[in-house]
Short mmCIF file of C-alpha atoms and ligand atoms in Angstrom, two decimals:
data_model
loop_
_atom_site.label_atom_id
_atom_site.label_comp_id
_atom_site.label_asym_id
_atom_site.label_seq_id
_atom_site.Cartn_x
_atom_site.Cartn_y
_atom_site.Cartn_z
CA MET A 26 -7.30 -5.53 -25.12
CA THR A 27 -5.84 -6.24 -21.74
CA LYS A 28 -6.61 -3.95 -18.90
CA SER A 29 -3.05 -4.41 -17.47
CA LEU A 30 0.27 -4.16 -18.56
CA SER A 31 3.34 -6.32 -17.76
CA LEU A 32 6.27 -4.51 -16.07
CA ASN A 33 9.87 -5.58 -16.42
CA ASN A 34 10.12 -6.86 -12.99
CA GLY A 35 7.26 -9.43 -13.43
CA ARG A 36 4.65 -7.28 -11.75
CA THR A 37 1.68 -5.92 -13.52
CA ILE A 38 0.21 -2.15 -13.74
CA PRO A 39 -3.40 -1.49 -14.32
CA ALA A 40 -3.62 0.27 -17.88
CA LEU A 41 -6.06 3.00 -16.45
CA GLY A 42 -5.51 4.89 -13.37
CA LEU A 43 -6.97 7.97 -11.69
CA GLY A 44 -4.65 10.98 -11.75
CA THR A 45 -4.59 13.50 -8.68
CA TRP A 46 -2.55 16.28 -10.01
CA LYS A 47 -4.48 19.60 -9.50
CA SER A 48 -7.18 17.51 -7.51
CA GLU A 49 -8.38 20.43 -5.23
CA PRO A 50 -8.50 20.20 -1.48
CA GLY A 51 -11.76 18.92 -0.29
CA LYS A 52 -12.39 17.08 -3.55
CA ALA A 53 -9.35 14.81 -4.01
CA GLY A 54 -10.20 12.49 -1.27
CA THR A 55 -13.94 12.14 -2.37
CA ALA A 56 -12.69 11.56 -5.95
CA VAL A 57 -10.27 8.90 -5.14
CA ALA A 58 -12.88 6.84 -2.85
CA ALA A 59 -15.47 7.26 -5.71
CA ALA A 60 -13.07 5.93 -8.39
CA LEU A 61 -12.05 3.00 -6.14
CA GLU A 62 -15.85 2.09 -5.43
CA MET A 63 -16.58 2.19 -9.11
CA GLY A 64 -13.72 -0.24 -9.78
CA TYR A 65 -10.52 1.90 -10.33
CA GLN A 66 -7.64 -0.27 -9.39
CA HIS A 67 -4.99 2.42 -9.99
CA ILE A 68 -4.40 5.57 -8.21
CA ASP A 69 -1.40 8.14 -9.21
CA CYS A 70 -0.14 10.36 -6.27
CA ALA A 71 2.78 12.64 -5.63
CA ALA A 72 4.20 14.47 -2.63
CA ILE A 73 4.08 17.77 -4.62
CA TYR A 74 0.45 17.48 -5.30
CA MET A 75 -0.12 18.63 -1.78
CA ASN A 76 -3.25 16.44 -1.31
CA GLU A 77 -1.72 13.06 0.01
CA PRO A 78 -3.12 13.30 3.50
CA GLU A 79 -6.59 13.79 2.02
CA VAL A 80 -6.10 11.04 -0.48
CA GLY A 81 -4.63 8.94 2.38
CA ALA A 82 -7.69 9.43 4.51
CA ALA A 83 -9.90 8.20 1.59
CA PHE A 84 -7.88 5.15 1.12
CA THR A 85 -8.23 4.32 4.89
CA ARG A 86 -12.05 5.09 4.77
CA THR A 87 -12.39 2.97 1.54
CA PHE A 88 -10.16 -0.11 2.61
CA SER A 89 -11.88 -0.17 5.95
CA LYS A 90 -15.32 -0.82 4.38
CA GLY A 91 -13.91 -3.99 3.04
CA ALA A 92 -15.36 -4.13 -0.63
CA VAL A 93 -12.01 -2.71 -2.03
CA LYS A 94 -8.79 -4.33 -0.82
CA ARG A 95 -5.51 -2.50 -0.41
CA GLU A 96 -3.72 -5.30 -2.29
CA ASP A 97 -6.08 -4.95 -5.24
CA VAL A 98 -5.05 -1.39 -5.90
CA PHE A 99 -1.87 -0.17 -7.45
CA ILE A 100 -0.76 3.03 -5.75
CA THR A 101 1.90 5.11 -7.15
CA SER A 102 3.69 8.49 -5.64
CA LYS A 103 6.71 10.39 -6.49
CA LEU A 104 9.86 11.75 -4.86
CA TRP A 105 9.87 15.66 -5.15
CA ASN A 106 12.99 17.16 -6.50
CA ASN A 107 14.05 18.92 -3.24
CA LYS A 108 14.52 15.40 -1.75
CA HIS A 109 17.07 13.83 -4.23
CA HIS A 110 20.08 13.76 -1.69
CA PRO A 111 20.50 10.10 -0.67
CA ASP A 112 20.07 10.99 2.90
CA ALA A 113 16.44 12.48 2.23
CA VAL A 114 15.11 9.78 -0.02
CA GLU A 115 14.04 7.12 2.46
CA LYS A 116 12.56 10.03 4.88
CA ALA A 117 10.59 11.49 1.87
CA CYS A 118 9.13 8.09 1.03
CA ARG A 119 8.28 7.39 4.59
CA GLN A 120 6.53 10.79 4.81
CA THR A 121 4.51 9.95 1.62
CA LEU A 122 3.47 6.45 3.19
CA ALA A 123 2.43 8.09 6.52
CA ASP A 124 0.50 10.72 4.55
CA LEU A 125 -1.07 8.17 2.26
CA GLN A 126 -1.71 5.89 5.27
CA LEU A 127 -0.10 2.95 3.64
CA GLU A 128 2.49 0.30 4.51
CA TYR A 129 3.94 0.25 0.97
CA LEU A 130 3.73 1.75 -2.41
CA ASP A 131 3.38 -0.26 -5.65
CA LEU A 132 5.47 2.18 -7.38
CA TYR A 133 7.70 5.12 -6.43
CA LEU A 134 8.84 7.56 -9.21
CA MET A 135 11.65 10.04 -9.27
CA HIS A 136 9.41 13.11 -10.41
CA TRP A 137 11.98 14.77 -12.46
CA GLY A 138 15.59 14.07 -13.09
CA ILE A 139 16.73 17.16 -11.53
CA ALA A 140 17.93 17.87 -7.86
CA PHE A 141 16.48 20.99 -6.34
CA LYS A 142 18.16 22.82 -3.39
CA PRO A 143 16.27 21.94 -0.20
CA ASP A 144 14.71 24.92 0.87
CA LYS A 145 11.36 26.07 2.58
CA GLU A 146 10.31 27.08 -0.84
CA LYS A 147 9.61 23.70 -3.05
CA GLN A 148 10.66 25.28 -6.03
CA PRO A 149 13.31 28.01 -5.16
CA LEU A 150 14.51 30.43 -7.85
CA ASP A 151 17.64 32.56 -7.91
CA GLU A 152 17.86 36.18 -9.05
CA TYR A 153 18.00 35.16 -12.76
CA GLY A 154 14.63 33.26 -12.20
CA MET A 155 16.40 29.95 -12.59
CA ILE A 156 15.67 27.01 -10.28
CA MET A 157 18.30 26.48 -7.82
CA THR A 158 19.89 23.08 -7.67
CA GLU A 159 22.04 20.97 -5.43
CA PRO A 160 24.71 18.93 -6.85
CA VAL A 161 23.25 15.42 -6.50
CA SER A 162 23.48 13.18 -9.49
CA ILE A 163 20.58 11.05 -10.81
CA GLN A 164 22.71 7.79 -10.05
CA GLU A 165 22.97 8.76 -6.32
CA THR A 166 19.27 9.40 -6.05
CA TRP A 167 18.62 6.26 -7.94
CA ARG A 168 20.81 4.18 -5.63
CA ALA A 169 18.76 5.45 -2.74
CA MET A 170 15.52 4.48 -4.36
CA GLU A 171 16.94 1.03 -4.97
CA GLN A 172 17.33 0.78 -1.28
CA LEU A 173 13.42 1.46 -0.95
CA VAL A 174 12.72 -1.85 -2.73
CA LYS A 175 15.20 -3.75 -0.59
CA LEU A 176 13.40 -2.26 2.51
CA GLY A 177 10.06 -3.29 1.32
CA LEU A 178 8.62 0.13 1.26
CA VAL A 179 8.12 0.02 -2.44
CA LYS A 180 7.36 -2.75 -4.89
CA SER A 181 8.66 -1.08 -8.00
CA ILE A 182 10.57 2.21 -8.82
CA GLY A 183 10.54 4.25 -11.80
CA VAL A 184 11.10 7.76 -13.30
CA ALA A 185 8.93 10.57 -14.70
CA ASN A 186 9.76 13.39 -17.18
CA PHE A 187 13.02 11.32 -18.34
CA THR A 188 14.00 12.08 -21.85
CA THR A 189 15.73 9.26 -23.96
CA THR A 190 19.15 10.55 -23.25
CA MET A 191 18.41 10.47 -19.48
CA LEU A 192 17.08 6.93 -19.65
CA LEU A 193 19.89 5.69 -21.62
CA ASP A 194 22.27 6.73 -19.02
CA LEU A 195 20.24 5.36 -16.09
CA LEU A 196 19.99 2.09 -17.79
CA THR A 197 23.81 1.77 -17.88
CA TYR A 198 23.99 1.67 -14.04
CA ALA A 199 20.43 0.78 -12.79
CA LYS A 200 20.60 -2.36 -10.75
CA VAL A 201 16.96 -2.23 -10.37
CA LYS A 202 15.47 -1.32 -13.58
CA PRO A 203 12.95 1.75 -13.73
CA VAL A 204 9.64 -0.11 -14.57
CA THR A 205 8.10 3.09 -16.20
CA ASN A 206 8.79 6.54 -17.33
CA GLN A 207 5.66 8.81 -16.68
CA VAL A 208 5.49 11.68 -19.20
CA GLU A 209 3.27 14.15 -20.77
CA ILE A 210 1.45 12.39 -23.68
CA HIS A 211 -1.59 13.49 -25.71
CA PRO A 212 -2.15 13.84 -29.38
CA TYR A 213 -0.38 17.34 -29.40
CA ASN A 214 2.62 15.80 -27.74
CA ALA A 215 2.57 12.23 -28.86
CA GLN A 216 6.53 11.64 -28.37
CA PRO A 217 6.60 8.61 -30.78
CA GLU A 218 10.45 8.47 -30.63
CA LEU A 219 10.49 8.28 -26.76
CA VAL A 220 7.42 5.80 -26.60
CA ASN A 221 9.28 3.64 -28.98
CA PHE A 222 12.54 3.61 -27.13
CA CYS A 223 10.91 2.97 -23.77
CA GLN A 224 8.96 0.11 -25.08
CA ALA A 225 12.11 -1.27 -26.91
CA LYS A 226 13.79 -1.23 -23.38
CA GLU A 227 10.77 -2.62 -21.53
CA VAL A 228 10.18 0.52 -19.77
CA ALA A 229 6.41 0.85 -19.71
CA VAL A 230 5.27 4.47 -20.71
CA THR A 231 2.59 6.27 -18.45
CA ALA A 232 0.85 9.02 -19.95
CA TYR A 233 0.04 12.06 -17.66
CA SER A 234 -2.07 14.85 -18.78
CA PRO A 235 -3.50 12.43 -21.46
CA LEU A 236 -6.41 14.91 -22.20
CA GLY A 237 -3.95 17.78 -22.76
CA SER A 238 -6.13 19.90 -20.84
CA HIS A 239 -3.80 22.57 -19.52
CA GLY A 240 -3.81 24.69 -22.64
CA ASP A 241 -6.10 27.49 -23.47
CA GLU A 242 -9.72 26.38 -24.53
CA LYS A 243 -8.87 26.56 -28.15
CA ASN A 244 -5.61 24.84 -28.24
CA ARG A 245 -6.74 21.59 -26.56
CA PRO A 246 -6.77 18.08 -28.08
CA ILE A 247 -10.23 17.47 -26.28
CA SER A 248 -11.73 20.26 -28.57
CA ASP A 249 -9.89 19.19 -31.75
CA SER A 250 -12.31 18.82 -34.54
CA ALA A 251 -10.46 15.40 -35.66
CA ILE A 252 -11.08 14.00 -32.13
CA LEU A 253 -14.67 15.37 -32.05
CA SER A 254 -15.65 13.60 -35.28
CA ILE A 255 -13.80 10.17 -34.50
CA ALA A 256 -15.79 10.60 -30.93
CA LYS A 257 -19.08 11.03 -32.85
CA VAL A 258 -18.51 7.87 -35.01
CA HIS A 259 -18.13 5.73 -31.91
CA GLY A 260 -20.72 7.43 -29.79
CA LYS A 261 -18.12 8.15 -27.33
CA SER A 262 -16.85 11.26 -25.70
CA PRO A 263 -13.65 13.12 -26.77
CA ALA A 264 -11.97 12.14 -23.48
CA GLN A 265 -12.76 8.62 -24.16
CA VAL A 266 -11.17 8.89 -27.63
CA LEU A 267 -7.99 10.39 -26.27
CA ILE A 268 -7.63 7.84 -23.51
CA ARG A 269 -8.15 4.95 -25.91
CA TRP A 270 -5.67 6.29 -28.42
CA SER A 271 -3.02 6.10 -25.48
CA LEU A 272 -4.23 2.79 -24.46
CA GLN A 273 -3.95 1.27 -27.95
CA ARG A 274 -0.38 2.59 -28.20
CA GLY A 275 0.42 0.17 -25.19
CA ILE A 276 0.55 3.22 -22.87
CA VAL A 277 -0.75 3.41 -19.24
CA VAL A 278 -3.29 6.31 -18.87
CA ILE A 279 -4.11 8.45 -15.74
CA PRO A 280 -6.48 11.10 -16.48
CA LYS A 281 -7.37 13.33 -13.56
CA SER A 282 -10.83 14.26 -12.56
CA THR A 283 -12.61 15.03 -9.39
CA ASN A 284 -15.85 14.84 -11.12
CA GLN A 285 -17.65 11.53 -10.57
CA LYS A 286 -19.41 11.47 -13.88
CA ARG A 287 -16.23 12.14 -15.87
CA ILE A 288 -14.31 9.61 -13.55
CA ALA A 289 -16.91 7.15 -14.61
CA GLU A 290 -16.78 8.21 -18.22
CA ASN A 291 -12.91 7.93 -18.49
CA ALA A 292 -12.92 4.37 -17.24
CA ALA A 293 -15.59 3.20 -19.86
CA VAL A 294 -12.93 2.81 -22.54
CA PHE A 295 -12.76 -0.72 -22.92
CA ASP A 296 -15.91 -1.49 -25.06
CA PHE A 297 -14.70 0.09 -28.33
CA GLU A 298 -11.69 0.17 -30.39
CA LEU A 299 -10.20 2.88 -32.88
CA SER A 300 -9.33 1.69 -36.22
CA GLU A 301 -5.73 1.73 -37.63
CA ALA A 302 -6.83 4.56 -39.92
CA GLU A 303 -8.25 6.52 -36.94
CA MET A 304 -5.04 5.92 -34.82
CA ALA A 305 -3.14 7.20 -37.76
CA GLU A 306 -5.35 10.13 -38.15
CA ILE A 307 -4.74 11.03 -34.47
CA ASN A 308 -1.13 10.38 -34.66
CA LYS A 309 -1.07 13.10 -37.46
CA LEU A 310 -2.30 15.84 -34.83
CA ASN A 311 1.07 15.60 -33.13
CA LYS A 312 2.95 19.30 -32.82
CA ASP A 313 5.53 18.52 -30.26
CA HIS A 314 3.39 20.86 -28.01
CA ARG A 315 4.03 20.48 -24.18
CA PHE A 316 1.71 22.00 -21.84
CA VAL A 317 4.00 21.18 -18.91
CA ASP A 318 7.51 22.90 -19.80
CA PRO A 319 9.86 23.90 -17.07
CA ILE A 320 11.01 26.83 -19.04
CA ALA A 321 7.92 28.62 -17.63
CA SER A 322 8.22 27.72 -13.88
CA TRP A 323 11.85 27.14 -13.38
CA GLY A 324 13.66 29.12 -16.01
CA LEU A 325 15.31 25.79 -17.17
CA GLY A 326 15.19 24.31 -20.68
CA TYR A 327 14.84 21.00 -19.39
CA PHE A 328 13.47 19.50 -22.51
CA ARG A 329 15.41 21.83 -24.93
P1 A2P B 19 -12.44 17.81 -13.75
O1 A2P B 19 -11.52 17.33 -12.81
O2 A2P B 19 -13.39 18.97 -13.42
O3 A2P B 19 -13.34 16.56 -14.38
P2 A2P B 19 -5.66 15.65 -17.65
O4 A2P B 19 -5.46 14.48 -16.79
O5 A2P B 19 -5.35 15.61 -18.99
O6 A2P B 19 -4.84 16.86 -16.94
O7 A2P B 19 -7.14 16.35 -17.66
C1 A2P B 19 -7.63 16.70 -16.47
C2 A2P B 19 -8.49 17.82 -16.75
O8 A2P B 19 -9.59 17.41 -17.68
C3 A2P B 19 -9.39 18.23 -15.60
O9 A2P B 19 -9.42 19.84 -15.74
C4 A2P B 19 -10.71 17.56 -15.59
O10 A2P B 19 -11.62 18.44 -15.00
C5 A2P B 19 -10.83 17.51 -16.97
N1 A2P B 19 -11.53 16.19 -17.44
C6 A2P B 19 -11.50 14.98 -16.90
N2 A2P B 19 -12.16 14.15 -17.41
C7 A2P B 19 -12.70 14.59 -18.22
C8 A2P B 19 -13.76 14.37 -19.27
N3 A2P B 19 -14.15 13.16 -19.36
N4 A2P B 19 -14.34 15.25 -20.22
C9 A2P B 19 -13.95 16.62 -20.13
N5 A2P B 19 -12.95 17.19 -19.20
C10 A2P B 19 -12.53 16.09 -18.31
#
């Protein structure tokens, strides 16, 4: 099993990265530095995670020590939904570069295929509890993102939270193809059709929330009895089984942790293999259950 995947533009992406969503202030930077020092070569960031300055300081600290080189690390960030206007995209990217203390990003993603109204609130709601949008099409935003590649600010561009239909449309006009679609994937939300579609179109799939940890304690893949027993067979942890299941589907995986022991644990996934029968057993756990559904926060049936 290879530790990196090929992208449709000839570049590669390390199959395992560290997620930073919900990495708490005061912990995010330490976690990133620790991950880099233990060999992680892929860090996933986003402007909306509100921790990019702290992560950026960790990059500078780590790279200045010399053991880890910037060019050996794949760094992703994401355009927030209130910066979709073509006039806002480059500025937003430059702000992220400044925050992360970088000269370029390896990958810049459109975080969601929806343009929010620019407002001091990052997620402004109207009197119906519905997210306030601005009339900017995905195509207009994508054109502006393509410019970032031309300018050399980013090596690759991609999307996140795109459905099959949204991607189909994007692929009709993209001059620069999205290299990946980053979506919620874990055994309770396996998304086999979307994964199959993306892979058929050479758009790599990246799994966020791969441990499915946002649900209540009793409804988490990490506590599922099938996962626990497979983990036991291999002498591995449930988290390692979940990560391995995604890797074996050819999916890039970015588990988040700010705990150094768990950061190390999550990377120790290249010394065992799930059998076909085990993969099939895990596939059967799918119940199309999303832990991240904009209906709750934006009043919007984005996936419905
Ligand atoms: P922590 O940061 O304290 O380690 P996901 O990437 O699916 O959203 O999962 C992230 C959540 O899972 C975080 O709450 C994280 O907590 C926890 N987590 C990360 N790695 C492990 C692990 N190996 N075992 C158990 N929980 C983990």
